[in-house]
Amino acid sequence: MIRKDIRSLSAYRVPGSDGMIKLDAMENPYPMPSALHQGWQDLLAEEGINRYPDADMAKLRGMIAELDGLEADQVLLGNGSDEIIQMLLMAADPGACAVPTPTFVMYELISRWVKRPVVTVRLDAEFQLDAQSLLRTCGREKAAIIFLACPNNPTGNMWPAETVRAITEGFRGLVVIDEAYRPFADRTHTNLIAPNVLVLRTFSKMGWAGLRLGYVLGDAGTISELNKVRLPYNINALTQASARFLLRHLKLFSTQCQRIVDERERIFEQLETIDGVRPYPSQANFILLRVRDANGMFDWLKMQHILVKNMHQAGGNLAGCLRLTVGTPEENDALLSAIREGVI
Ligand SMILES: Cc1ncc(COP(=O)(O)O)c(C=O)c1O
């Protein structure tokens, strides 16, 4: 009835977080600014949900394109960037999906759903990527698509510009540069956009995770091919209306993101002063932390009602690691004192 390989998978599990300080999912901890509430609610009330939503979304795509000085036909929208990863893996030429490891798990998971082989190239002990080794693997294994998360999840680091350039210049298949953490990073790769090079983004980390809106920027010809595997009404009417409204107030969200970056730097410096823990530099809204006993620290933090992501089970060079999402200053202070108390 159901494919054997699907039956052998586990469903994506989201842990319960009631009553916890939630620092496990790279969300923006700040709610929507109250100055926007009334205008937003009025707008949603006017939205005609008896009708299917706008399928083409030209206006919204235009507004998003403008943020990067691009055109509306260079933007494709997805129900979260997860959905765009799925579209890319369905539409790319036959051949393997190549990813560094560790990286964002959905590239591999969705590849399995669509029966696409996956090849991985290990990051070194400092989580650096060897571009030549990735390119050799792609050639040997006949890869058709590469995903490069910049900054990478869960390690938080950005690949050097030369590394990304070497990969885009040395690979003929699709190269997807995933900039999910763009609001917290110091550079973008939109200058590399070409018929086979795309830049993937999401509004999730900026404060709209609940809306589910991601997008990919690319060459207009490639975007129009990818659009053929997009479900007709993939972005619901309330998300579309909210995004058009919120994009006019983007500055408020950028300010929140800057606060998150400042807090990230503060936490990093504090973590560096604690014996027995090693934080890795990050350009995202989270910090990867190495501790002597990751399971013990994870359980201890949970007892203190703080939920972080335990990366230890992933094994390899993530053994001993936890991923901490940056929260509000108060949440971060609670996290730091709990780590100080719990460290062995
Ligand atoms: C690198 C990366 N890409 C994409 C996503 C998915 O984001 P979205 O919420 O837009 O589906 C995540 C989420 O954590 C991520 O870390």
PDB file of C-alpha atoms in Angstrom, residues 22-205:
ATOM      1  CA  LYS A  22      11.762  27.812  23.380  1.00  0.00           C
ATOM      2  CA  LEU A  23      15.241  28.017  21.913  1.00  0.00           C
ATOM      3  CA  ASP A  24      15.185  25.008  19.603  1.00  0.00           C
ATOM      4  CA  ALA A  25      13.758  26.106  16.251  1.00  0.00           C
ATOM      5  CA  MET A  26      15.523  29.309  15.153  1.00  0.00           C
ATOM      6  CA  GLU A  27      12.389  31.421  15.502  1.00  0.00           C
ATOM      7  CA  ASN A  28      12.455  35.167  16.112  1.00  0.00           C
ATOM      8  CA  PRO A  29      11.531  35.477  19.833  1.00  0.00           C
ATOM      9  CA  TYR A  30       9.851  38.868  19.352  1.00  0.00           C
ATOM     10  CA  PRO A  31       6.149  39.006  18.500  1.00  0.00           C
ATOM     11  CA  MET A  32       4.766  41.213  15.754  1.00  0.00           C
ATOM     12  CA  PRO A  33       5.101  44.884  16.882  1.00  0.00           C
ATOM     13  CA  SER A  34       1.801  45.973  18.438  1.00  0.00           C
ATOM     14  CA  ALA A  35       1.686  49.089  16.211  1.00  0.00           C
ATOM     15  CA  LEU A  36       0.849  46.728  13.332  1.00  0.00           C
ATOM     16  CA  HIS A  37      -1.897  44.695  14.991  1.00  0.00           C
ATOM     17  CA  GLN A  38      -4.957  46.737  14.063  1.00  0.00           C
ATOM     18  CA  GLY A  39      -3.965  47.385  10.453  1.00  0.00           C
ATOM     19  CA  TRP A  40      -3.133  43.723   9.958  1.00  0.00           C
ATOM     20  CA  GLN A  41      -6.363  42.456  11.500  1.00  0.00           C
ATOM     21  CA  ASP A  42      -8.482  44.849   9.442  1.00  0.00           C
ATOM     22  CA  LEU A  43      -6.769  43.658   6.310  1.00  0.00           C
ATOM     23  CA  LEU A  44      -7.315  39.978   7.098  1.00  0.00           C
ATOM     24  CA  ALA A  45     -10.979  40.597   7.859  1.00  0.00           C
ATOM     25  CA  GLU A  46     -11.414  42.024   4.364  1.00  0.00           C
ATOM     26  CA  GLU A  47      -9.723  39.076   2.676  1.00  0.00           C
ATOM     27  CA  GLY A  48     -12.263  37.011   0.739  1.00  0.00           C
ATOM     28  CA  ILE A  49     -11.536  33.481   1.909  1.00  0.00           C
ATOM     29  CA  ASN A  50     -14.546  32.117   0.002  1.00  0.00           C
ATOM     30  CA  ARG A  51     -12.388  32.448  -3.143  1.00  0.00           C
ATOM     31  CA  TYR A  52      -9.184  30.644  -4.020  1.00  0.00           C
ATOM     32  CA  PRO A  53      -6.152  32.843  -3.450  1.00  0.00           C
ATOM     33  CA  ASP A  54      -4.285  34.676  -6.213  1.00  0.00           C
ATOM     34  CA  ALA A  55      -2.383  31.881  -7.953  1.00  0.00           C
ATOM     35  CA  ASP A  56       0.129  34.083  -9.767  1.00  0.00           C
ATOM     36  CA  MET A  57       0.987  36.510  -6.939  1.00  0.00           C
ATOM     37  CA  ALA A  58       2.693  38.954  -9.321  1.00  0.00           C
ATOM     38  CA  LYS A  59       2.369  41.891  -6.912  1.00  0.00           C
ATOM     39  CA  LEU A  60       3.798  39.994  -3.958  1.00  0.00           C
ATOM     40  CA  ARG A  61       6.586  38.557  -6.100  1.00  0.00           C
ATOM     41  CA  GLY A  62       7.363  42.060  -7.322  1.00  0.00           C
ATOM     42  CA  MET A  63       7.601  43.398  -3.769  1.00  0.00           C
ATOM     43  CA  ILE A  64       9.942  40.564  -2.792  1.00  0.00           C
ATOM     44  CA  ALA A  65      12.071  40.917  -5.934  1.00  0.00           C
ATOM     45  CA  GLU A  66      12.525  44.605  -5.236  1.00  0.00           C
ATOM     46  CA  LEU A  67      14.248  43.851  -1.930  1.00  0.00           C
ATOM     47  CA  ASP A  68      17.187  42.494  -3.933  1.00  0.00           C
ATOM     48  CA  GLY A  69      16.892  44.734  -6.990  1.00  0.00           C
ATOM     49  CA  LEU A  70      15.434  41.885  -9.088  1.00  0.00           C
ATOM     50  CA  GLU A  71      12.294  41.452 -11.213  1.00  0.00           C
ATOM     51  CA  ALA A  72       9.040  39.674 -10.281  1.00  0.00           C
ATOM     52  CA  ASP A  73       9.699  36.918 -12.829  1.00  0.00           C
ATOM     53  CA  GLN A  74      12.874  36.023 -10.936  1.00  0.00           C
ATOM     54  CA  VAL A  75      10.876  34.991  -7.837  1.00  0.00           C
ATOM     55  CA  LEU A  76       9.016  31.768  -7.061  1.00  0.00           C
ATOM     56  CA  LEU A  77       7.074  31.487  -3.803  1.00  0.00           C
ATOM     57  CA  GLY A  78       6.711  28.427  -1.597  1.00  0.00           C
ATOM     58  CA  ASN A  79       4.778  27.341   1.467  1.00  0.00           C
ATOM     59  CA  GLY A  80       7.968  27.774   3.475  1.00  0.00           C
ATOM     60  CA  SER A  81      11.297  27.200   1.759  1.00  0.00           C
ATOM     61  CA  ASP A  82      10.811  23.511   2.574  1.00  0.00           C
ATOM     62  CA  GLU A  83       8.221  23.385  -0.203  1.00  0.00           C
ATOM     63  CA  ILE A  84      10.653  24.966  -2.643  1.00  0.00           C
ATOM     64  CA  ILE A  85      13.295  22.380  -1.735  1.00  0.00           C
ATOM     65  CA  GLN A  86      10.690  19.772  -2.666  1.00  0.00           C
ATOM     66  CA  MET A  87       9.941  21.508  -6.002  1.00  0.00           C
ATOM     67  CA  LEU A  88      13.660  21.691  -6.809  1.00  0.00           C
ATOM     68  CA  LEU A  89      14.202  18.034  -6.010  1.00  0.00           C
ATOM     69  CA  MET A  90      11.241  17.053  -8.196  1.00  0.00           C
ATOM     70  CA  ALA A  91      12.263  19.231 -11.126  1.00  0.00           C
ATOM     71  CA  ALA A  92      16.057  18.842 -11.291  1.00  0.00           C
ATOM     72  CA  ASP A  93      17.608  16.499 -13.869  1.00  0.00           C
ATOM     73  CA  PRO A  94      17.860  12.868 -12.804  1.00  0.00           C
ATOM     74  CA  GLY A  95      20.931  12.339 -10.639  1.00  0.00           C
ATOM     75  CA  ALA A  96      22.009  12.533  -7.033  1.00  0.00           C
ATOM     76  CA  CYS A  97      21.446  15.378  -4.615  1.00  0.00           C
ATOM     77  CA  ALA A  98      24.801  16.415  -3.139  1.00  0.00           C
ATOM     78  CA  VAL A  99      25.083  18.031   0.281  1.00  0.00           C
ATOM     79  CA  PRO A 100      27.800  18.733   2.802  1.00  0.00           C
ATOM     80  CA  THR A 101      27.233  16.931   6.074  1.00  0.00           C
ATOM     81  CA  PRO A 102      26.140  17.978   8.618  1.00  0.00           C
ATOM     82  CA  THR A 103      23.615  20.349   7.081  1.00  0.00           C
ATOM     83  CA  PHE A 104      19.874  21.051   7.061  1.00  0.00           C
ATOM     84  CA  VAL A 105      18.158  17.654   7.233  1.00  0.00           C
ATOM     85  CA  MET A 106      15.301  18.372   4.815  1.00  0.00           C
ATOM     86  CA  TYR A 107      17.541  18.198   1.720  1.00  0.00           C
ATOM     87  CA  GLU A 108      18.231  14.549   2.408  1.00  0.00           C
ATOM     88  CA  LEU A 109      14.797  13.697   3.730  1.00  0.00           C
ATOM     89  CA  ILE A 110      12.903  15.163   0.763  1.00  0.00           C
ATOM     90  CA  SER A 111      15.380  13.538  -1.662  1.00  0.00           C
ATOM     91  CA  ARG A 112      14.365  10.204  -0.173  1.00  0.00           C
ATOM     92  CA  TRP A 113      10.656  10.967  -0.623  1.00  0.00           C
ATOM     93  CA  VAL A 114      11.207  11.635  -4.313  1.00  0.00           C
ATOM     94  CA  LYS A 115      13.569   8.647  -4.722  1.00  0.00           C
ATOM     95  CA  ARG A 116      16.591  10.775  -5.507  1.00  0.00           C
ATOM     96  CA  PRO A 117      19.945   9.350  -4.332  1.00  0.00           C
ATOM     97  CA  VAL A 118      21.886  11.477  -1.861  1.00  0.00           C
ATOM     98  CA  VAL A 119      25.659  11.900  -1.699  1.00  0.00           C
ATOM     99  CA  THR A 120      27.345  13.631   1.182  1.00  0.00           C
ATOM    100  CA  VAL A 121      30.721  15.256   1.739  1.00  0.00           C
ATOM    101  CA  ARG A 122      31.894  15.478   5.314  1.00  0.00           C
ATOM    102  CA  LEU A 123      32.811  18.844   6.796  1.00  0.00           C
ATOM    103  CA  ASP A 124      36.133  18.792   8.657  1.00  0.00           C
ATOM    104  CA  ALA A 125      36.484  18.972  12.435  1.00  0.00           C
ATOM    105  CA  GLU A 126      36.082  22.773  12.288  1.00  0.00           C
ATOM    106  CA  PHE A 127      33.010  22.392  10.034  1.00  0.00           C
ATOM    107  CA  GLN A 128      34.809  23.701   6.960  1.00  0.00           C
ATOM    108  CA  LEU A 129      33.871  22.566   3.453  1.00  0.00           C
ATOM    109  CA  ASP A 130      36.374  21.390   0.838  1.00  0.00           C
ATOM    110  CA  ALA A 131      34.946  22.644  -2.471  1.00  0.00           C
ATOM    111  CA  GLN A 132      37.169  20.425  -4.605  1.00  0.00           C
ATOM    112  CA  SER A 133      36.202  17.335  -2.669  1.00  0.00           C
ATOM    113  CA  LEU A 134      32.503  18.230  -3.127  1.00  0.00           C
ATOM    114  CA  LEU A 135      33.016  18.781  -6.873  1.00  0.00           C
ATOM    115  CA  ARG A 136      34.908  15.477  -7.253  1.00  0.00           C
ATOM    116  CA  THR A 137      32.116  13.640  -5.433  1.00  0.00           C
ATOM    117  CA  CYS A 138      29.502  15.315  -7.644  1.00  0.00           C
ATOM    118  CA  GLY A 139      31.365  14.226 -10.771  1.00  0.00           C
ATOM    119  CA  ARG A 140      31.907  10.659  -9.579  1.00  0.00           C
ATOM    120  CA  GLU A 141      28.331  10.176  -8.332  1.00  0.00           C
ATOM    121  CA  LYS A 142      26.708  12.063 -11.236  1.00  0.00           C
ATOM    122  CA  ALA A 143      25.014  14.613  -8.993  1.00  0.00           C
ATOM    123  CA  ALA A 144      22.336  16.829 -10.537  1.00  0.00           C
ATOM    124  CA  ILE A 145      21.775  19.276  -7.677  1.00  0.00           C
ATOM    125  CA  ILE A 146      23.808  20.693  -4.789  1.00  0.00           C
ATOM    126  CA  PHE A 147      22.362  22.414  -1.721  1.00  0.00           C
ATOM    127  CA  LEU A 148      24.665  24.808   0.114  1.00  0.00           C
ATOM    128  CA  ALA A 149      23.157  26.380   3.211  1.00  0.00           C
ATOM    129  CA  CYS A 150      24.953  29.737   3.744  1.00  0.00           C
ATOM    130  CA  PRO A 151      25.132  30.123   6.732  1.00  0.00           C
ATOM    131  CA  ASN A 152      24.950  26.410   7.374  1.00  0.00           C
ATOM    132  CA  ASN A 153      22.455  24.836   9.763  1.00  0.00           C
ATOM    133  CA  PRO A 154      23.326  23.492  12.364  1.00  0.00           C
ATOM    134  CA  THR A 155      26.910  24.761  12.376  1.00  0.00           C
ATOM    135  CA  GLY A 156      26.139  28.487  11.879  1.00  0.00           C
ATOM    136  CA  ASN A 157      29.187  29.218   9.723  1.00  0.00           C
ATOM    137  CA  MET A 158      29.264  30.840   6.310  1.00  0.00           C
ATOM    138  CA  TRP A 159      31.345  29.196   3.571  1.00  0.00           C
ATOM    139  CA  PRO A 160      34.096  31.542   2.346  1.00  0.00           C
ATOM    140  CA  ALA A 161      33.116  33.421  -0.832  1.00  0.00           C
ATOM    141  CA  GLU A 162      35.876  31.566  -2.807  1.00  0.00           C
ATOM    142  CA  THR A 163      34.410  28.211  -1.762  1.00  0.00           C
ATOM    143  CA  VAL A 164      30.925  29.096  -2.987  1.00  0.00           C
ATOM    144  CA  ARG A 165      32.292  30.587  -6.184  1.00  0.00           C
ATOM    145  CA  ALA A 166      34.445  27.508  -6.895  1.00  0.00           C
ATOM    146  CA  ILE A 167      31.337  25.330  -6.560  1.00  0.00           C
ATOM    147  CA  THR A 168      29.104  27.501  -8.751  1.00  0.00           C
ATOM    148  CA  GLU A 169      31.834  27.711 -11.405  1.00  0.00           C
ATOM    149  CA  GLY A 170      32.748  24.030 -11.257  1.00  0.00           C
ATOM    150  CA  PHE A 171      29.288  22.413 -11.392  1.00  0.00           C
ATOM    151  CA  ARG A 172      26.922  22.257 -14.350  1.00  0.00           C
ATOM    152  CA  GLY A 173      23.828  21.041 -12.473  1.00  0.00           C
ATOM    153  CA  LEU A 174      21.668  23.157 -10.164  1.00  0.00           C
ATOM    154  CA  VAL A 175      23.389  24.897  -7.259  1.00  0.00           C
ATOM    155  CA  VAL A 176      20.944  26.046  -4.593  1.00  0.00           C
ATOM    156  CA  ILE A 177      22.438  28.544  -2.166  1.00  0.00           C
ATOM    157  CA  ASP A 178      20.110  28.434   0.814  1.00  0.00           C
ATOM    158  CA  GLU A 179      20.143  31.788   2.601  1.00  0.00           C
ATOM    159  CA  ALA A 180      17.518  30.974   5.230  1.00  0.00           C
ATOM    160  CA  TYR A 181      19.600  32.939   7.750  1.00  0.00           C
ATOM    161  CA  ARG A 182      20.208  35.943   5.492  1.00  0.00           C
ATOM    162  CA  PRO A 183      18.727  38.446   8.045  1.00  0.00           C
ATOM    163  CA  PHE A 184      21.622  37.647  10.405  1.00  0.00           C
ATOM    164  CA  ALA A 185      24.479  37.190   7.939  1.00  0.00           C
ATOM    165  CA  ASP A 186      26.881  39.748   6.545  1.00  0.00           C
ATOM    166  CA  ARG A 187      26.624  38.861   2.863  1.00  0.00           C
ATOM    167  CA  THR A 188      24.377  37.402   0.189  1.00  0.00           C
ATOM    168  CA  HIS A 189      25.084  35.433  -3.001  1.00  0.00           C
ATOM    169  CA  THR A 190      22.536  37.014  -5.322  1.00  0.00           C
ATOM    170  CA  ASN A 191      25.483  38.212  -7.452  1.00  0.00           C
ATOM    171  CA  LEU A 192      26.065  34.541  -8.380  1.00  0.00           C
ATOM    172  CA  ILE A 193      22.559  33.981  -9.796  1.00  0.00           C
ATOM    173  CA  ALA A 194      22.786  32.247 -13.182  1.00  0.00           C
ATOM    174  CA  PRO A 195      20.587  29.794 -15.099  1.00  0.00           C
ATOM    175  CA  ASN A 196      21.877  26.985 -12.836  1.00  0.00           C
ATOM    176  CA  VAL A 197      22.443  29.000  -9.631  1.00  0.00           C
ATOM    177  CA  LEU A 198      19.533  29.890  -7.358  1.00  0.00           C
ATOM    178  CA  VAL A 199      19.273  31.648  -4.005  1.00  0.00           C
ATOM    179  CA  LEU A 200      16.710  30.264  -1.572  1.00  0.00           C
ATOM    180  CA  ARG A 201      15.248  32.424   1.211  1.00  0.00           C
ATOM    181  CA  THR A 202      12.555  32.322   3.858  1.00  0.00           C
ATOM    182  CA  PHE A 203      10.660  34.826   5.985  1.00  0.00           C
ATOM    183  CA  SER A 204      10.474  32.262   8.799  1.00  0.00           C
ATOM    184  CA  LYS A 205      13.581  33.324  10.696  1.00  0.00           C
TER     185      LYS A 205
END
